[in-house]
PDB file of C-alpha atoms in Angstrom:
ATOM      1  CA  MET M   1     123.366 106.798  71.542  1.00  0.00           C
ATOM      2  CA  ASN M   2     125.602 104.545  73.568  1.00  0.00           C
ATOM      3  CA  ILE M   3     123.677 101.911  75.500  1.00  0.00           C
ATOM      4  CA  LYS M   4     126.610 101.011  77.771  1.00  0.00           C
ATOM      5  CA  ARG M   5     126.975 104.591  78.996  1.00  0.00           C
ATOM      6  CA  ILE M   6     123.238 104.896  79.668  1.00  0.00           C
ATOM      7  CA  PHE M   7     123.231 101.576  81.552  1.00  0.00           C
ATOM      8  CA  GLY M   8     126.320 102.666  83.492  1.00  0.00           C
ATOM      9  CA  THR M   9     124.599 105.916  84.450  1.00  0.00           C
ATOM     10  CA  ILE M  10     121.503 104.036  85.635  1.00  0.00           C
ATOM     11  CA  LEU M  11     123.628 101.638  87.710  1.00  0.00           C
ATOM     12  CA  THR M  12     125.545 104.535  89.221  1.00  0.00           C
ATOM     13  CA  VAL M  13     122.353 106.366  90.207  1.00  0.00           C
ATOM     14  CA  LEU M  14     120.892 103.184  91.735  1.00  0.00           C
ATOM     15  CA  GLY M  15     124.118 102.620  93.656  1.00  0.00           C
ATOM     16  CA  ILE M  16     124.128 106.171  94.996  1.00  0.00           C
ATOM     17  CA  GLY M  17     120.500 105.742  96.048  1.00  0.00           C
ATOM     18  CA  GLY M  18     121.312 102.519  97.893  1.00  0.00           C
ATOM     19  CA  LEU M  19     124.283 104.053  99.652  1.00  0.00           C
ATOM     20  CA  ILE M  20     122.285 107.132 100.688  1.00  0.00           C
ATOM     21  CA  TYR M  21     119.467 104.913 101.992  1.00  0.00           C
ATOM     22  CA  THR M  22     121.970 102.869 104.000  1.00  0.00           C
ATOM     23  CA  GLY M  23     123.568 106.003 105.411  1.00  0.00           C
ATOM     24  CA  VAL M  24     120.237 107.497 106.441  1.00  0.00           C
ATOM     25  CA  MET M  25     119.161 104.275 108.146  1.00  0.00           C
ATOM     26  CA  VAL M  26     122.475 104.023 110.012  1.00  0.00           C
ATOM     27  CA  VAL M  27     122.110 107.599 111.267  1.00  0.00           C
ATOM     28  CA  GLN M  28     118.544 106.831 112.411  1.00  0.00           C
ATOM     29  CA  GLN M  29     119.948 103.787 114.262  1.00  0.00           C
ATOM     30  CA  SER M  30     117.746 101.209 112.576  1.00  0.00           C
ATOM     31  CA  ASN M  31     117.636  97.737 114.139  1.00  0.00           C
ATOM     32  CA  GLN M  32     117.455  95.971 110.758  1.00  0.00           C
ATOM     33  CA  VAL M  33     121.138  95.120 110.480  1.00  0.00           C
ATOM     34  CA  ARG M  34     120.814  92.420 107.824  1.00  0.00           C
ATOM     35  CA  GLU M  35     118.808  94.702 105.507  1.00  0.00           C
ATOM     36  CA  LEU M  36     121.351  97.498 105.919  1.00  0.00           C
ATOM     37  CA  ILE M  37     124.239  95.191 105.096  1.00  0.00           C
ATOM     38  CA  VAL M  38     122.520  93.811 101.973  1.00  0.00           C
ATOM     39  CA  VAL M  39     121.426  97.222 100.673  1.00  0.00           C
ATOM     40  CA  GLY M  40     124.849  98.719 101.394  1.00  0.00           C
ATOM     41  CA  ILE M  41     126.709  95.943  99.581  1.00  0.00           C
ATOM     42  CA  LEU M  42     124.342  96.054  96.595  1.00  0.00           C
ATOM     43  CA  GLY M  43     124.646  99.838  96.445  1.00  0.00           C
ATOM     44  CA  LEU M  44     128.418  99.578  96.460  1.00  0.00           C
ATOM     45  CA  ILE M  45     128.397  96.925  93.712  1.00  0.00           C
ATOM     46  CA  PHE M  46     125.988  98.924  91.525  1.00  0.00           C
ATOM     47  CA  PHE M  47     127.950 102.134  92.041  1.00  0.00           C
ATOM     48  CA  SER M  48     131.342 100.616  91.246  1.00  0.00           C
ATOM     49  CA  SER M  49     130.106  98.678  88.209  1.00  0.00           C
ATOM     50  CA  GLY M  50     128.310 101.754  86.846  1.00  0.00           C
ATOM     51  CA  ILE M  51     131.401 103.911  87.230  1.00  0.00           C
ATOM     52  CA  SER M  52     133.589 101.292  85.539  1.00  0.00           C
ATOM     53  CA  LEU M  53     131.117 100.978  82.641  1.00  0.00           C
ATOM     54  CA  ILE M  54     131.118 104.732  82.119  1.00  0.00           C
ATOM     55  CA  ARG M  55     134.894 104.984  82.423  1.00  0.00           C
ATOM     56  CA  ASN M  56     135.767 102.048  80.125  1.00  0.00           C
ATOM     57  CA  THR M  57     133.287 102.776  77.328  1.00  0.00           C
ATOM     58  CA  LYS M  58     134.867 104.620  74.442  1.00  0.00           C
ATOM     59  CA  ASP M  59     132.985 107.280  72.495  1.00  0.00           C
ATOM     60  CA  LYS M  60     132.112 106.455  68.910  1.00  0.00           C
ATOM     61  CA  GLU M  61     132.723 109.250  66.466  1.00  0.00           C
TER      62      GLU M  61
END
């Protein structure tokens, strides 16, 4: 069981959730601009760090 891969998967899922939430709120034309910017940036950071953790972790045999 590789903890880094599991943590990377969790970060990726959280990032996707944040990006989807931001996209839905933009389509609904929400007036909370600051919240959308913060959630979008955090979603992007979580997504990119999760993907890099998954990609850079080597399998142990």
